[in-house]
mmCIF file of C-alpha atoms in Angstrom:
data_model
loop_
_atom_site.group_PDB
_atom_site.id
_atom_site.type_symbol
_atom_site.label_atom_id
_atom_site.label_comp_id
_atom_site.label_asym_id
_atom_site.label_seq_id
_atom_site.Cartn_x
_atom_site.Cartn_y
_atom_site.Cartn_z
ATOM 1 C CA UNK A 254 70.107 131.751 127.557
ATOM 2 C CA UNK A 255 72.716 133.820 127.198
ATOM 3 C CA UNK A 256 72.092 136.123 130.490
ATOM 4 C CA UNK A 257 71.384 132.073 132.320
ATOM 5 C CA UNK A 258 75.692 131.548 131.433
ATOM 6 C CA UNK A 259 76.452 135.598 132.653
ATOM 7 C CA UNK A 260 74.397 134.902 135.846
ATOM 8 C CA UNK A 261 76.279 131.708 136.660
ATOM 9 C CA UNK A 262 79.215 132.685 135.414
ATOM 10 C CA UNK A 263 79.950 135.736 137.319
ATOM 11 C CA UNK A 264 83.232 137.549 135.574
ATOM 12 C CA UNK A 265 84.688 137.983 139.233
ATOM 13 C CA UNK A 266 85.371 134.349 139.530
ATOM 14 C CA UNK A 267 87.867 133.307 140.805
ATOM 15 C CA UNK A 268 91.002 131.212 138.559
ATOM 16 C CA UNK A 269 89.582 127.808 139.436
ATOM 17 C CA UNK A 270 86.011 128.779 138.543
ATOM 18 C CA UNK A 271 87.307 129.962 135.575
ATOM 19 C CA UNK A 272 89.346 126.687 134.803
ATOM 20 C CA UNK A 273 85.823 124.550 135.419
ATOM 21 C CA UNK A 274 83.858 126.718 133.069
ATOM 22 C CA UNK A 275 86.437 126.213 130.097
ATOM 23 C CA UNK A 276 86.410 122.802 130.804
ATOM 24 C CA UNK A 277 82.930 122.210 131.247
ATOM 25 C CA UNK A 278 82.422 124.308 127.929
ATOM 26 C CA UNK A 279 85.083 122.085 126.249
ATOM 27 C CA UNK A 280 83.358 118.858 127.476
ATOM 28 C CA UNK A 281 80.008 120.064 125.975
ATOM 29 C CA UNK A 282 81.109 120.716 122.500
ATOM 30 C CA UNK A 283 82.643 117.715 121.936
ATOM 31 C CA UNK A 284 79.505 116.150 122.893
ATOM 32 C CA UNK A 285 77.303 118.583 120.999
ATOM 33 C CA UNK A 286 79.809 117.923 118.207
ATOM 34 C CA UNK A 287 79.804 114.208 118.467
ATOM 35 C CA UNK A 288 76.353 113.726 119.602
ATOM 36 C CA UNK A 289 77.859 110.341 120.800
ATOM 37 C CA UNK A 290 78.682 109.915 124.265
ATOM 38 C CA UNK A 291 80.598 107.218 124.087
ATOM 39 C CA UNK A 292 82.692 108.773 121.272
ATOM 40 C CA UNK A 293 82.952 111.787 123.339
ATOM 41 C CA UNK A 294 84.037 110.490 126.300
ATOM 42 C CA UNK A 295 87.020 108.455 124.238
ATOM 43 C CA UNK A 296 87.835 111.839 122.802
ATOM 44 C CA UNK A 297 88.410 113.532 125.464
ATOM 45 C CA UNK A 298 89.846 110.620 127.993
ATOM 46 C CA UNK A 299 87.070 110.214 130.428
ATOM 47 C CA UNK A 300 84.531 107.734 131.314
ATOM 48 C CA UNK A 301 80.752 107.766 130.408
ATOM 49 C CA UNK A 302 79.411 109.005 133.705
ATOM 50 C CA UNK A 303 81.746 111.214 134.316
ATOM 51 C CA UNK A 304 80.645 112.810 131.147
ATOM 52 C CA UNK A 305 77.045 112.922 131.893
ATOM 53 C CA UNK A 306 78.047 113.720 135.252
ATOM 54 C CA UNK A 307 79.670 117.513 133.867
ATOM 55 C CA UNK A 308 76.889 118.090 131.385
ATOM 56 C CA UNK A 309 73.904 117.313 133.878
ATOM 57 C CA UNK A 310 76.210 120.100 136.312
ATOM 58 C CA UNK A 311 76.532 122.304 132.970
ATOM 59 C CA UNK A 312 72.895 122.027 132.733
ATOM 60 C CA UNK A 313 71.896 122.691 135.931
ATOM 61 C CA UNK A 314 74.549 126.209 136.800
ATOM 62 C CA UNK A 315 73.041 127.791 133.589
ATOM 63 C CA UNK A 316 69.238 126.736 134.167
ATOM 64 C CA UNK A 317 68.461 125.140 131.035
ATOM 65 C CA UNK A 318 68.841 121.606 129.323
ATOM 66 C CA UNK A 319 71.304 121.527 126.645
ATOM 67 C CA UNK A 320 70.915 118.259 125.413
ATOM 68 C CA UNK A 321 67.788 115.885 124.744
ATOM 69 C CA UNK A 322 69.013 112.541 125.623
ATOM 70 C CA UNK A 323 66.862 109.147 125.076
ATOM 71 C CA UNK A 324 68.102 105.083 125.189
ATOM 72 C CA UNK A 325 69.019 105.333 121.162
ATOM 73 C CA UNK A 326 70.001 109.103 120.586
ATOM 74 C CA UNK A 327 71.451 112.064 121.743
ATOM 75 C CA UNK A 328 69.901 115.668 119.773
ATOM 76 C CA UNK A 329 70.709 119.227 120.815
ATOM 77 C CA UNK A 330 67.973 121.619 122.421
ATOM 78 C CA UNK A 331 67.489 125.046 121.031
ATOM 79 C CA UNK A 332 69.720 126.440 123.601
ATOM 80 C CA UNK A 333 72.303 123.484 123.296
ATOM 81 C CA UNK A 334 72.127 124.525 119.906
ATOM 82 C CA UNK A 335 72.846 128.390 120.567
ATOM 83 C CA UNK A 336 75.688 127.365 123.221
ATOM 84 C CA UNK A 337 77.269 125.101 120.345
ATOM 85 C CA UNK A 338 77.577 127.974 118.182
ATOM 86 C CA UNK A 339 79.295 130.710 120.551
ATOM 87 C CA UNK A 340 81.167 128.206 122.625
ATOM 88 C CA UNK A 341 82.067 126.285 119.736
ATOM 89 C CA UNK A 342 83.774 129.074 117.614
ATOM 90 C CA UNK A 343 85.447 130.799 120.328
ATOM 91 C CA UNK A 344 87.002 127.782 121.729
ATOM 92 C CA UNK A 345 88.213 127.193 118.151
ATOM 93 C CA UNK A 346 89.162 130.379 117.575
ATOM 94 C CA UNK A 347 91.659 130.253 120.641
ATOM 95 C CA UNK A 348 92.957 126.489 119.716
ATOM 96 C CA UNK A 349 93.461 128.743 116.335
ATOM 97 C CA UNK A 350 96.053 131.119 118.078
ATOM 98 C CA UNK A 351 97.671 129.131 119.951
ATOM 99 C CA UNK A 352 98.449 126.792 116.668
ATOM 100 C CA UNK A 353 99.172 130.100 114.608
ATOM 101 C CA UNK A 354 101.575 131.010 117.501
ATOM 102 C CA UNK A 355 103.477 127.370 117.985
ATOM 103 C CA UNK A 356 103.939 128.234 114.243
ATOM 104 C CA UNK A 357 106.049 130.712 114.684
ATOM 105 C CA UNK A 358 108.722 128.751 116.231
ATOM 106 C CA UNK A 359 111.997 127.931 114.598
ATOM 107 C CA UNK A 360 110.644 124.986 113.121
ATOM 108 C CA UNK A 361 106.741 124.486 112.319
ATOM 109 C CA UNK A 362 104.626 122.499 114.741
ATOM 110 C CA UNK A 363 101.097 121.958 115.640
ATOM 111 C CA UNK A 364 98.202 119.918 114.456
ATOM 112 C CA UNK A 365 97.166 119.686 111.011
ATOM 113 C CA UNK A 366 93.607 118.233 109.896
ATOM 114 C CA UNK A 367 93.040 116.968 106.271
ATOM 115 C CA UNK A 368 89.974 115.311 104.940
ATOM 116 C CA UNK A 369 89.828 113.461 101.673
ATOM 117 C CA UNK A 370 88.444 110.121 99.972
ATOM 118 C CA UNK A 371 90.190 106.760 100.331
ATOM 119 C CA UNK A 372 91.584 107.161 97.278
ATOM 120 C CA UNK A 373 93.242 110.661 97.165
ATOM 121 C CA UNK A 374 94.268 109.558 101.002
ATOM 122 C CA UNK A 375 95.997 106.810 99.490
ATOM 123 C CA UNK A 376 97.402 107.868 96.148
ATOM 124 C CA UNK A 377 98.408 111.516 96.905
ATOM 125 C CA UNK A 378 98.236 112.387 100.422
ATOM 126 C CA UNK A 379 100.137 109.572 102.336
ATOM 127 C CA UNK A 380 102.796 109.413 100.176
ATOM 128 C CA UNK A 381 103.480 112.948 100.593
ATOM 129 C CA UNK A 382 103.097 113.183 104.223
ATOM 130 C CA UNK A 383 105.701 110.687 105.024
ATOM 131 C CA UNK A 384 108.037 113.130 104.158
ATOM 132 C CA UNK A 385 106.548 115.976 106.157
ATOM 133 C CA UNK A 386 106.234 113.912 109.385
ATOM 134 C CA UNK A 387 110.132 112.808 108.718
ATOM 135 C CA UNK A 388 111.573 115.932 108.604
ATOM 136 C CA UNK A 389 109.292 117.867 110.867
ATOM 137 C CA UNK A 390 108.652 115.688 114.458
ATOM 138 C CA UNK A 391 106.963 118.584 115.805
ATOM 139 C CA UNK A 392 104.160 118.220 113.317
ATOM 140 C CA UNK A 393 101.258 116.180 113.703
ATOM 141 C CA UNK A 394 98.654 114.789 110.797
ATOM 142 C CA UNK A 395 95.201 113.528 111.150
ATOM 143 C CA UNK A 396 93.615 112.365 107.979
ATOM 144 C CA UNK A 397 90.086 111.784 108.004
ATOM 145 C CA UNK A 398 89.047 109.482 105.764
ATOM 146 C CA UNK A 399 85.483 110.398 104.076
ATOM 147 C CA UNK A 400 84.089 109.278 100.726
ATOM 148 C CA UNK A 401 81.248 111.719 101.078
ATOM 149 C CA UNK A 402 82.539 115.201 100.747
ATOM 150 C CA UNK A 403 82.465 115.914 104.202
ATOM 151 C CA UNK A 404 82.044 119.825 105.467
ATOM 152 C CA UNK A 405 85.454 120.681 106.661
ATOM 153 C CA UNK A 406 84.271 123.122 108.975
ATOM 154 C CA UNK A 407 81.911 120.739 110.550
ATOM 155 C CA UNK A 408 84.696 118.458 111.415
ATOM 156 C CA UNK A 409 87.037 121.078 112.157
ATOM 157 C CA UNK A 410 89.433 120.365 109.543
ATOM 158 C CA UNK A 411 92.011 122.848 108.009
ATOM 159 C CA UNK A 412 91.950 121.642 104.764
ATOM 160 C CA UNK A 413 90.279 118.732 102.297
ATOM 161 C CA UNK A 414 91.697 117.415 99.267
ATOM 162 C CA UNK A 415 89.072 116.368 96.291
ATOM 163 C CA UNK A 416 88.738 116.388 92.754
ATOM 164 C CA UNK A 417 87.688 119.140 91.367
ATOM 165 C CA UNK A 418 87.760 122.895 91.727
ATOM 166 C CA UNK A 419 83.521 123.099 92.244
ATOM 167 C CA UNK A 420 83.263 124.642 95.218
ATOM 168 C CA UNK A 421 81.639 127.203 97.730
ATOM 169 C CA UNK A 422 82.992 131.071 97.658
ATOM 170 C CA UNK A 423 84.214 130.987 100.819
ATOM 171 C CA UNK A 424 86.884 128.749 100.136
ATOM 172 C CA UNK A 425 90.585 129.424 98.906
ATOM 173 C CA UNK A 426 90.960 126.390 96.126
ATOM 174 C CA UNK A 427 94.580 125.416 94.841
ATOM 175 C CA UNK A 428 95.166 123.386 91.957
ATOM 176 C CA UNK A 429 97.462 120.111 92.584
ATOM 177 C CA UNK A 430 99.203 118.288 90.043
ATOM 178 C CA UNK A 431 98.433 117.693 86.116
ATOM 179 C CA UNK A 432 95.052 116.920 85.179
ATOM 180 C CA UNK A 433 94.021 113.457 85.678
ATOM 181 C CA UNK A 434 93.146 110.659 83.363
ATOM 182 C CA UNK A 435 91.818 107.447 83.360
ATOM 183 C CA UNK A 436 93.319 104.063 82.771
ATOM 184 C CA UNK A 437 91.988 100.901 81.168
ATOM 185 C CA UNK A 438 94.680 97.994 82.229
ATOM 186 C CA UNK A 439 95.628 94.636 82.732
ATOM 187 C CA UNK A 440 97.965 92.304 82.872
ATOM 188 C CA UNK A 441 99.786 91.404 79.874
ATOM 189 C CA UNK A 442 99.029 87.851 80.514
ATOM 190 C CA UNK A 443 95.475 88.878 80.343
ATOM 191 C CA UNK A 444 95.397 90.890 77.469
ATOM 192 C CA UNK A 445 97.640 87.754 75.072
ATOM 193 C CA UNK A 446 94.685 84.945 76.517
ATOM 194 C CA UNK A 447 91.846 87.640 75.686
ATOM 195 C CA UNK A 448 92.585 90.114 73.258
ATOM 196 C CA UNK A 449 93.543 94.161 73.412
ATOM 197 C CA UNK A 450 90.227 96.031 72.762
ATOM 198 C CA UNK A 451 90.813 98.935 70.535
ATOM 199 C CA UNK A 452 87.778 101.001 71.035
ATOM 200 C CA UNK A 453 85.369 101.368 73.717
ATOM 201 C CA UNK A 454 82.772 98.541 71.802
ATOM 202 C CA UNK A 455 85.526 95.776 72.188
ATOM 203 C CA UNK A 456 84.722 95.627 75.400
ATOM 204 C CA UNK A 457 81.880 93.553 75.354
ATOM 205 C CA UNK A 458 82.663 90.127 76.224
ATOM 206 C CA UNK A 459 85.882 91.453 78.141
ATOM 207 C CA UNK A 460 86.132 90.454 81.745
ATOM 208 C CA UNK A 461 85.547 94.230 83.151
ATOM 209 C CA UNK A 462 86.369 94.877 87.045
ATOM 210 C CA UNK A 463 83.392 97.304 88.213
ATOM 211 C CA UNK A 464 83.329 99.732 90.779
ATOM 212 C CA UNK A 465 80.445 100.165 93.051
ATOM 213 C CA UNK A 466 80.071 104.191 94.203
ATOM 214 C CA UNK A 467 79.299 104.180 97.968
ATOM 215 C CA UNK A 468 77.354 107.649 97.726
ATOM 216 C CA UNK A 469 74.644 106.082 95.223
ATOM 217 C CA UNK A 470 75.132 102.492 94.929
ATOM 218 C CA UNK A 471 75.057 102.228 91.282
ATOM 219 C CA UNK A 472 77.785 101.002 88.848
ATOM 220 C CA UNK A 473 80.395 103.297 87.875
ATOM 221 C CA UNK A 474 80.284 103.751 84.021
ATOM 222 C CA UNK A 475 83.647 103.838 82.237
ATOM 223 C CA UNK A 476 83.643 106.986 79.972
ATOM 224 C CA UNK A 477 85.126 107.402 76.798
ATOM 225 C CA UNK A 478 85.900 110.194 74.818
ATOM 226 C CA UNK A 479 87.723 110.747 71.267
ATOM 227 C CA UNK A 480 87.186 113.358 68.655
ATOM 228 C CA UNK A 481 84.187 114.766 70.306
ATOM 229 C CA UNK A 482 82.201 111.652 70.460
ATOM 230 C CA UNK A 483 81.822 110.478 73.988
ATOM 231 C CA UNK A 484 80.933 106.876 74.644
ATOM 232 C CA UNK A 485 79.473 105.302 77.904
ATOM 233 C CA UNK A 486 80.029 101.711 78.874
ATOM 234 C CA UNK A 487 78.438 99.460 81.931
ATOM 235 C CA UNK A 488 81.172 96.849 82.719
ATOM 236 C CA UNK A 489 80.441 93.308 83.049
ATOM 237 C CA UNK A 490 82.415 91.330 84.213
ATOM 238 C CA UNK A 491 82.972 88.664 87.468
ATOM 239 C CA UNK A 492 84.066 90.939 90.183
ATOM 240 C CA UNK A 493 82.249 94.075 91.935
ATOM 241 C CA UNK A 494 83.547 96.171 95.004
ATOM 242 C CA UNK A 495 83.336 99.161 96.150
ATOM 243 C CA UNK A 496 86.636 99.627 97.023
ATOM 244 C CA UNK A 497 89.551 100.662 94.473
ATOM 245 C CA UNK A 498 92.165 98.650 96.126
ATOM 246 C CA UNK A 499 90.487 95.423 95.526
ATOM 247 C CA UNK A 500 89.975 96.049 91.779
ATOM 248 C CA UNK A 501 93.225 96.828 91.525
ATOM 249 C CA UNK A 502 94.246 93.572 93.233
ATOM 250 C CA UNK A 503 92.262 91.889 90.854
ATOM 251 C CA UNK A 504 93.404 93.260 88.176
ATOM 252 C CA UNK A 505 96.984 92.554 88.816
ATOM 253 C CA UNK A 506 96.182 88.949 89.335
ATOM 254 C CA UNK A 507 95.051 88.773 85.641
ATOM 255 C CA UNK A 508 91.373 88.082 86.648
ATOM 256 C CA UNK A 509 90.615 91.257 84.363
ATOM 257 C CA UNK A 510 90.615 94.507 83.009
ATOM 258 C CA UNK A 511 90.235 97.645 85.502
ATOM 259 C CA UNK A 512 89.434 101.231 84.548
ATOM 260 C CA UNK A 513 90.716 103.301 87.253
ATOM 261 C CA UNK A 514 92.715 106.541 87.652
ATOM 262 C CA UNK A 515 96.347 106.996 85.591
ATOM 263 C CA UNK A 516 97.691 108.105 89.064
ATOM 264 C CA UNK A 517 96.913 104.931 90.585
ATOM 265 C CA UNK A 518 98.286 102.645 88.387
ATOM 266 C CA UNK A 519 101.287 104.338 87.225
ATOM 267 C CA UNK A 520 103.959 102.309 88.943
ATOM 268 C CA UNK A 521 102.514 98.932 87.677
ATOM 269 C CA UNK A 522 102.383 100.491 84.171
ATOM 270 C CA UNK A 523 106.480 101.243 84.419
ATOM 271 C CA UNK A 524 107.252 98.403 85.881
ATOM 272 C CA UNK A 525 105.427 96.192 83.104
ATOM 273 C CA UNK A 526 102.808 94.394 85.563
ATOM 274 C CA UNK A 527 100.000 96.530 83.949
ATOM 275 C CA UNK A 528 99.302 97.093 80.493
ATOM 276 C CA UNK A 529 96.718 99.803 79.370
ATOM 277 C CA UNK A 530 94.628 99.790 76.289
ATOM 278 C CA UNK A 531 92.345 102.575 74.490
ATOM 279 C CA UNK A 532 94.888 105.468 75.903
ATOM 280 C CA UNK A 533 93.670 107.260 72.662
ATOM 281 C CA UNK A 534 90.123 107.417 74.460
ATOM 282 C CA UNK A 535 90.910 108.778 77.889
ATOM 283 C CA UNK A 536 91.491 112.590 77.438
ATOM 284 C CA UNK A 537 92.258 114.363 80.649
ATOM 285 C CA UNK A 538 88.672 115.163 82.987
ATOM 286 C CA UNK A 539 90.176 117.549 86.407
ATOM 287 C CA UNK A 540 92.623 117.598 88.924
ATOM 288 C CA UNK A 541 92.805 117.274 92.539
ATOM 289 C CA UNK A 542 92.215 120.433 94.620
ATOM 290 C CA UNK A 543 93.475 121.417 98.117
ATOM 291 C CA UNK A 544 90.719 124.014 99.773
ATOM 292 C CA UNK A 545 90.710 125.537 103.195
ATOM 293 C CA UNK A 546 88.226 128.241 104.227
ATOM 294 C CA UNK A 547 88.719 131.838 102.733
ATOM 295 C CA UNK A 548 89.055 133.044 106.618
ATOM 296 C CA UNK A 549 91.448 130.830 108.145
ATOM 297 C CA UNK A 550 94.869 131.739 108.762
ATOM 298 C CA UNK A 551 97.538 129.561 107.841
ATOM 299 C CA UNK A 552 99.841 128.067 110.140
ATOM 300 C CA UNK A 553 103.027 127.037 109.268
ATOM 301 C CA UNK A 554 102.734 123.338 109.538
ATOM 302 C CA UNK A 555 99.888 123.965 106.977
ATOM 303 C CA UNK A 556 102.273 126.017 105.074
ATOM 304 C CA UNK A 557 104.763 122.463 104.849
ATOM 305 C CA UNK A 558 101.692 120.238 104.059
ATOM 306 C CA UNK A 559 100.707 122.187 101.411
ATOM 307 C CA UNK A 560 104.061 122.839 99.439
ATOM 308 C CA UNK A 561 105.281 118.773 100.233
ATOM 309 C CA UNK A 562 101.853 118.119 98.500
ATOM 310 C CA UNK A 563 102.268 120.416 95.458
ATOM 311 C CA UNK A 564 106.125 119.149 94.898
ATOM 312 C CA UNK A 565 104.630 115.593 95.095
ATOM 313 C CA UNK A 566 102.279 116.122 92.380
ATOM 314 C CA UNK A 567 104.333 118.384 90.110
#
């Protein structure tokens, strides 16, 4: 395939020819990366046919089909594969320069890419950004929201934010904040009608606000730990999501008690909305870890992200 692009690309061609090939190149790989035309094409600001109108040309200057397209799908050939790959990291490794460049400016510009849960988005990210994207209007941020661990390099990220330091050797890993801990809490409303448990076994008969994991679909259990003896609870209890922010909503009504995340509760412990219970049981467990792969340069917008997300967590 690759002497198909050399033949129809001929290296003599002229600046407009050149111009069409980067742009037909660019077109592909967002499809290829998408594998969604109608994504794509709101991606990159086009319509649908025009779309399939530059990949069928793509397709037919280089000799070969690229793509396997059917009513429900869209898949890569062997050769769309192969085309993915070269164009792909060349065409990031010049968006690359030319953000490492607009970095060296007086003041630090440029796109910067972050992927992290809901949560971490939420508690430790947004917060901290406001501040970046006050003081620096040159910068831009685009969280991507994924629960799943998603590969940064797949979604052309610069950097993800998760808990946990468990990760591949090709990735620089820094540390952010404390450790964590976890938070049984209610309202003090709730706790006077009810009762404070003292130890993980008082919680039976409790109204207990579970957490559905997305990933699994299975409870969350709330775990314990105190002199070495570690203790595992299912909570039962009238309410069930699988989303934090609701339990925590709940909770603050009084419908119950939550077990969530110090971090996430720490205002509504201060201001006396929340009280929390068993404190003695929740030893630290990890802290939240910025990684970016080994090999990629920083820019410095990334440079500001990272230090306004380190001071936030000190």
């Amino acid at each position: 395939m690759r002497w198909a692009v050399l033949r129809a690309y001929d290296p003599a061609m002229s600046i407009e020819h050149r111009r069409d090939v980067i742009r037909d190149l660019t077109t592909f790989v967002v499809v290829a990366r998408e594998l969604n035309f109608t994504r794509a094409a709101a991606k990159l600001g086009v319509t649908q046919s025009a779309l399939s109108y530059t990949i069928k040309v793509l397709e037919e200057r280089i000799g070969v089909r690229l793509l396997t397209r059917t009513t429900r799908s869209v898949g890569l050939t062997e050769a769309g594969e192969r085309l993915l790959d070269e164009a792909g990291r060349h065409l990031d490794g010049i968006e690359q320069v030319l953000t490492c460049i607009s970095g060296h400016n007086d003041r630090p510009a440029g796109m910067v890419r972050i992927v992290a849960s809901d949560h971490i988005a939420a508690s430790v990210i947004q917060p901290a950004m406001v501040d970046v994207l006050t003081r620096y209007p040159e910068i831009n941020l685009e969280l991507l929201i994924d629960n799943a661990m998603a590969d940064i390099v797949a979604e052309r990220c610069d950097a993800g934010v998760r808990l946990g330091d468990h990760l591949a050797s090709d990735m620089i890993v820094l540390p952010l904040g404390p450790e964590l801990r976890m938070a049984a809490v209610a309202t003090p409303a709730y706790f006077e009608a009810h009762g404070r448990p003292r130890m993980p076994a008082d919680l039976n008969g409790h109204n207990c606000l579970a957490f559905r994991m997305q990933s699994v679909g299975n409870l969350y259990a709330w775990e314990f730990e105190k002199d070495g003896k570690v203790v595992s609870v299912r909570p039962q209890g009238q309410f069930v999501s699988n989303d934090p922010a609701q339990i925590l909503v709940a909770a603050l009504k009084g419908v119950g008690i939550a077990f969530m995340k110090e971090i996430s509760v720490q205002a509504y412990l201060e201001d006396g909305r929340l009280e929390r219970v068993m404190e003695d049981w929740c030893p630290g467990f990890g802290r939240y870890c910025l990684y970016y792969p080994a090999a990629k340069q920083p820019t410095a917008a990334f440079e500001v992200v990272l230090d306004t997300l380190r001071d936030g967590l000190q």
